[in-house]
CSV table of C-alpha atoms in Angstrom, one decimal:
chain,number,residue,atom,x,y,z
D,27,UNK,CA,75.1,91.7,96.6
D,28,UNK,CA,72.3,90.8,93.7
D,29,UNK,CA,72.1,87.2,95.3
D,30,UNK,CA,71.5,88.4,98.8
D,31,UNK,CA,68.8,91.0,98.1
D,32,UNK,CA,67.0,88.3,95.8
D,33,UNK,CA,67.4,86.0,98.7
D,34,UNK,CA,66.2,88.7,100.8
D,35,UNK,CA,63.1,89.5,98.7
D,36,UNK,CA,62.4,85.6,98.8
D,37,UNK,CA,62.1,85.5,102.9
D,38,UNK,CA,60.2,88.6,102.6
D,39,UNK,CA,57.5,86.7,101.4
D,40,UNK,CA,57.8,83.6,103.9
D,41,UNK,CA,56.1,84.6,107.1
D,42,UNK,CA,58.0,81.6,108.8
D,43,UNK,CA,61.4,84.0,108.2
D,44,UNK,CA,59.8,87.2,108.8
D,45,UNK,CA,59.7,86.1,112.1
D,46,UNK,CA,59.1,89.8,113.8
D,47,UNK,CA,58.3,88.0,117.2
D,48,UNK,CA,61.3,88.3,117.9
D,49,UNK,CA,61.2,92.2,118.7
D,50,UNK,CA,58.6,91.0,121.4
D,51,UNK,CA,61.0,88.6,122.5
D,52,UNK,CA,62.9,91.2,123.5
D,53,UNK,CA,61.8,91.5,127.3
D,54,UNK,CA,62.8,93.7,130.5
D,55,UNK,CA,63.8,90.6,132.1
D,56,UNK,CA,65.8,89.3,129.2
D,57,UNK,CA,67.6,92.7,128.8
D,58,UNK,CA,68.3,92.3,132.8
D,59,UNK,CA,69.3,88.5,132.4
D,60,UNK,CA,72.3,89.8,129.5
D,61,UNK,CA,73.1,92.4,131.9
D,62,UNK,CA,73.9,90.3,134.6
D,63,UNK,CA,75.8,88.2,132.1
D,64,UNK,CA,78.3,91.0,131.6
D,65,UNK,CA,82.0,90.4,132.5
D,66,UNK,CA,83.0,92.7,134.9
D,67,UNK,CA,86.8,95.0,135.1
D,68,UNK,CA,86.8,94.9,130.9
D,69,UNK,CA,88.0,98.4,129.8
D,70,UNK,CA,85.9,101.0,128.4
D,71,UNK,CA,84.3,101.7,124.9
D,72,UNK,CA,84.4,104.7,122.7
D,73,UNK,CA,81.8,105.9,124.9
D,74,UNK,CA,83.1,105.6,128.4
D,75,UNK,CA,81.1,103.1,129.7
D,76,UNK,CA,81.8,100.0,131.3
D,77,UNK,CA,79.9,96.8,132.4
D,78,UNK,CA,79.8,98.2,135.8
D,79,UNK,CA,78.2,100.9,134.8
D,80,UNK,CA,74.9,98.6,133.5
D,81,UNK,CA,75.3,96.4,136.6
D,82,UNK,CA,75.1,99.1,139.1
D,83,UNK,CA,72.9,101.3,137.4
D,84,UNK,CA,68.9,102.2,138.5
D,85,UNK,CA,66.8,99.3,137.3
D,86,UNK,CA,64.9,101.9,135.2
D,87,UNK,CA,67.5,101.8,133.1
D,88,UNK,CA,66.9,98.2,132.1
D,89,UNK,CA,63.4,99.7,130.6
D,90,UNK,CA,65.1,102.1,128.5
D,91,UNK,CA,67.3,99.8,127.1
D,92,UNK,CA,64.4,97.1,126.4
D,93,UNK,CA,62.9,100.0,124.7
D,94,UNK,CA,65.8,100.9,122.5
D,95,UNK,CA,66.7,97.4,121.6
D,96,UNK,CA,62.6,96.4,120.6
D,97,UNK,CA,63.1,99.9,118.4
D,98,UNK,CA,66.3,98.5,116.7
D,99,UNK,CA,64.6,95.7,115.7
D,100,UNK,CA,61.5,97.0,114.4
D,101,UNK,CA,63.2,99.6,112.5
D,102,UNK,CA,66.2,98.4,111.1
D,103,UNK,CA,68.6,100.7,112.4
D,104,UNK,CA,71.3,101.1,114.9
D,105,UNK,CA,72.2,104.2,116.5
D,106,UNK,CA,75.6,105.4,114.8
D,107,UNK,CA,78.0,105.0,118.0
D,108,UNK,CA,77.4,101.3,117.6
D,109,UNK,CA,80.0,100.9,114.6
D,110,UNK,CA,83.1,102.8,116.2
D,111,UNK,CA,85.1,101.0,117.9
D,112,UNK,CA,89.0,102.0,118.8
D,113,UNK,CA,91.5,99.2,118.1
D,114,UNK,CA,94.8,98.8,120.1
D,115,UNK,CA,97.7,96.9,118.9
D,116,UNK,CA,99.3,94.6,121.2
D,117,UNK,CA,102.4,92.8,120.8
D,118,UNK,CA,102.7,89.1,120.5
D,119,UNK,CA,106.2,88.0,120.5
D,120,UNK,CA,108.2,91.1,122.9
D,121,UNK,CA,111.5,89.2,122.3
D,122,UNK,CA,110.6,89.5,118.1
D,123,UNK,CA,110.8,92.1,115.6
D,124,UNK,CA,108.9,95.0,117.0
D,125,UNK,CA,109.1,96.4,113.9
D,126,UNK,CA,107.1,93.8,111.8
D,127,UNK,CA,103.5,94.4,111.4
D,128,UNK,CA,102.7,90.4,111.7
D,129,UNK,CA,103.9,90.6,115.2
D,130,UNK,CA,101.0,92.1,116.4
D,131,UNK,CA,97.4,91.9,117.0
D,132,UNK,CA,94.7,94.2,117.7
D,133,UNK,CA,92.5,94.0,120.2
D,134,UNK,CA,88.7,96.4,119.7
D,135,UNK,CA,87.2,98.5,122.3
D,136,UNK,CA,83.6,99.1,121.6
D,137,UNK,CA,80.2,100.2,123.5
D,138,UNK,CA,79.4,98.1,125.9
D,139,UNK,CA,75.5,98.9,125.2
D,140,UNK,CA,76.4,97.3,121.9
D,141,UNK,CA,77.5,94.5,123.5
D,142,UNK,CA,74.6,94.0,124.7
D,143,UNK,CA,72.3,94.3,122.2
D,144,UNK,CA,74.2,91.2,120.9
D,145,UNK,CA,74.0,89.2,123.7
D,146,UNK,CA,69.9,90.0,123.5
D,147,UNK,CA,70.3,89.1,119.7
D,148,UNK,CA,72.3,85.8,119.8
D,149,UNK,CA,69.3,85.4,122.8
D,150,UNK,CA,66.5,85.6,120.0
D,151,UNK,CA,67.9,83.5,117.6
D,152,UNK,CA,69.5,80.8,119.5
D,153,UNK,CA,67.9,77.7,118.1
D,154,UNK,CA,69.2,79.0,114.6
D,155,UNK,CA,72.9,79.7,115.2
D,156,UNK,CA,73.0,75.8,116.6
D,157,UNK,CA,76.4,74.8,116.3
D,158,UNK,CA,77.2,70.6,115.6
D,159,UNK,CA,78.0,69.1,118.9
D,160,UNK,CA,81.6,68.1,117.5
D,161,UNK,CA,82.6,71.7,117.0
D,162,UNK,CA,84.3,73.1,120.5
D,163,UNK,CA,85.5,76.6,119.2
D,164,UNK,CA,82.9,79.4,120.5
D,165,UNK,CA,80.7,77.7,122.6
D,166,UNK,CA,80.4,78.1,126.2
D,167,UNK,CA,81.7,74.8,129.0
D,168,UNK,CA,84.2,73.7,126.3
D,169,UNK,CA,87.4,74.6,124.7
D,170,UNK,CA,90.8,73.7,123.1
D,171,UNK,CA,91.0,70.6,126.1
D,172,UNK,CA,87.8,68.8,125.2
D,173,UNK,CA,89.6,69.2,121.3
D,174,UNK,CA,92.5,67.7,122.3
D,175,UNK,CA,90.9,64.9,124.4
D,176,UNK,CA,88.4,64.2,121.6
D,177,UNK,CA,91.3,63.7,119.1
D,178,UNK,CA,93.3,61.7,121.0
D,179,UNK,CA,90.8,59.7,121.7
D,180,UNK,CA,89.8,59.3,118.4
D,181,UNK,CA,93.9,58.7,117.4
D,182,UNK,CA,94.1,55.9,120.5
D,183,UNK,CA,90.6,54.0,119.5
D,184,UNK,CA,92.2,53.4,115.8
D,185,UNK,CA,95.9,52.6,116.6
D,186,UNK,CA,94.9,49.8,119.3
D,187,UNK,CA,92.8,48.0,116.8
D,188,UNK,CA,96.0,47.8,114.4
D,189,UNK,CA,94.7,50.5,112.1
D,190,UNK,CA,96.6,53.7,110.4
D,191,UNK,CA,95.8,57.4,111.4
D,192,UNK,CA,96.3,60.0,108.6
D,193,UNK,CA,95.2,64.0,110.2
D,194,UNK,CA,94.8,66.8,108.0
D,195,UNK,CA,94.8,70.6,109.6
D,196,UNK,CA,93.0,73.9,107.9
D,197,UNK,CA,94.8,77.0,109.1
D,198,UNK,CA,92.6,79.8,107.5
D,199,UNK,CA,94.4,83.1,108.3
D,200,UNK,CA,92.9,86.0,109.3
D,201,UNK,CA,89.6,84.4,108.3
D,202,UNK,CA,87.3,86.7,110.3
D,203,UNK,CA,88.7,90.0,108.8
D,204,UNK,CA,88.2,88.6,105.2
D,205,UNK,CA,84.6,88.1,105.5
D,206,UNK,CA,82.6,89.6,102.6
D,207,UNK,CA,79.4,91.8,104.3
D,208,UNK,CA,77.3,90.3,101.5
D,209,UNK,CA,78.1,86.7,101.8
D,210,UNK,CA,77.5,86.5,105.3
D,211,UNK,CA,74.2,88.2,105.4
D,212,UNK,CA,73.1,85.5,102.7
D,213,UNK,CA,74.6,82.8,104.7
D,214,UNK,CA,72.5,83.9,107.6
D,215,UNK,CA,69.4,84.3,105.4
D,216,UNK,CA,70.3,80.6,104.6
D,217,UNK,CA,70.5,79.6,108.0
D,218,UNK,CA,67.0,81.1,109.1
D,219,UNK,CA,68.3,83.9,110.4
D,220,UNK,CA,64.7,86.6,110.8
D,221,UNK,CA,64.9,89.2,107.9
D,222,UNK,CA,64.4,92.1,110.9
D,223,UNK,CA,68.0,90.9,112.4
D,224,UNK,CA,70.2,90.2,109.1
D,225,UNK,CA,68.5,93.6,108.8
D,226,UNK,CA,70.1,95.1,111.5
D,227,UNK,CA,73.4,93.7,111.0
D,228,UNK,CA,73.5,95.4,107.3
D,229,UNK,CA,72.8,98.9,108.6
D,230,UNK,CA,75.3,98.1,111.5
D,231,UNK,CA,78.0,96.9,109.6
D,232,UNK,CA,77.6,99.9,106.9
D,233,UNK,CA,78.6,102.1,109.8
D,234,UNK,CA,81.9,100.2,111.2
D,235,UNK,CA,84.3,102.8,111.7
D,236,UNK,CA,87.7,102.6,113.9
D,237,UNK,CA,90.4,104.4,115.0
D,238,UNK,CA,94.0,103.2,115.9
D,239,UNK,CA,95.4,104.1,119.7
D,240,UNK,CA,98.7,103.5,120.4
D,241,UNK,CA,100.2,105.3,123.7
D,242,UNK,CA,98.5,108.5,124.0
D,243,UNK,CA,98.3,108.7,120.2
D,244,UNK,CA,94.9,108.1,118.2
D,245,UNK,CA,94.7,108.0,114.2
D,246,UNK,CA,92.3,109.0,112.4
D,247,UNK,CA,88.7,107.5,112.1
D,248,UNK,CA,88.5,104.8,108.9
D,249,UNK,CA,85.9,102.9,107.6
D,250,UNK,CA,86.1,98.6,107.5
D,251,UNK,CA,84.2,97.1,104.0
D,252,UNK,CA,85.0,93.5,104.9
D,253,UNK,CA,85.3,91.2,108.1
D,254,UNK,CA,83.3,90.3,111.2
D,255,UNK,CA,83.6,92.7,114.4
D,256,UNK,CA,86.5,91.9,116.6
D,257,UNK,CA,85.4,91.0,119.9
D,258,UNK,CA,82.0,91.1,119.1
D,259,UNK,CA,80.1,88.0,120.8
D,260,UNK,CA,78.1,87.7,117.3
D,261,UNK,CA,81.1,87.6,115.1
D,262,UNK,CA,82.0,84.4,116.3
D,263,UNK,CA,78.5,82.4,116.4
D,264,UNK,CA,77.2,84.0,112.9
């Protein structure tokens, strides 16, 4: 934490990373461009909303929401709704152990005005989040084929000149819910990440809180200290 707000304190004084034009980035027709960018027939959120509900709305709404997002960014603060989210466990293997905890994954519901202030942020800072061009895992036009092509390219190119092929794999489990808060905001300080969004993203994730549904049933609410959002847009690009 002591590194990160020293790190912080240091960009503070760099008008390059202080970088608040990106709350006038934040435009009616940007906010309507992410709109119409929205994946339709997704379930609802803690609040009841769906995409559908933005995408058929009054255009006047699209002001509003330019207005809250530019007020996010100025201030540092997210409204509280943002961190709940209700996670549903789904099973992976039905012909497994029901019973065993590792058979499962959750799947997060959250608001879908969230949502979209992410897609508006990943907007802002889009030259910064710059992925290498080898990397095919969260990026849009690509996926696990263009991997698999790649590599086998690769594997064919050696073996036909008479050469040996030695591959090494990395399976980090459960990476994204081990994520320490504090190392990820430094990371994104690092990268040249504007000190108004890493902002936002500490008051946001200091208010992640979750409940469990399972049938009709709903646990109570509890808190998350580590870990990136689940099926948050930003999780997977920051």
């Amino acid at each position: 934490m002591n590194e990160f707000v020293n790190l912080r304190n240091e960009c503070l004084m760099s008008s390059e990373q202080v970088n608040t034009d990106c709350v006038n980035y934040v435009t009616v027709e940007l906010v309507d461009r992410c709109i119409r960018k929205l994946k339709k027939g997704k379930a609802c959120g803690p609040d009841n909303l769906c995409a559908e509900h933005l995408l058929f709305a009054h255009p006047s709404l699209v002001i509003h929401l330019q207005l809250l997002f530019s007020m996010i960014l100025q201030h540092g603060f997210v409204p509280t709704d943002f961190g709940c989210g209700i996670s549903i466990p789904l099973i992976k293997d039905k012909t497994g152990n029901v019973n065993d905890v590792d058979n499962y994954r959750a799947i997060t519901l959250s608001s879908v005005i969230s949502k979209l202030f992410e897609m508006v942020v990943l907007d802002t800072c889009d030259d910064a989040v710059a992925t290498d061009s080898l990397q095919f895992g969260f990026k849009s036009s690509v996926g696990c084929m263009d991997a698999i092509f790649m590599l086998k390219s690769t594997v064919k190119y050696f073996i036909d000149r008479g050469s040996s092929v030695f591959v090494a794999s990395l399976d980090i489990k459960k990476a994204f819910d081990r994520v320490n808060h504090f190392k990820l905001y430094k990371s994104l300080l690092l990268a040249g990440i504007p000190v108004v969004i890493v902002d936002v993203l500490c008051d946001w994730y200091g208010k992640l809180c979750f409940v469990v549904r399972w049938n009709n049933a709903i646990s109570r609410h509890f808190t998350v200290g580590s870990g990136v959002r689940q099926g948050s847009c930003v999780s997977c690009n920051f």
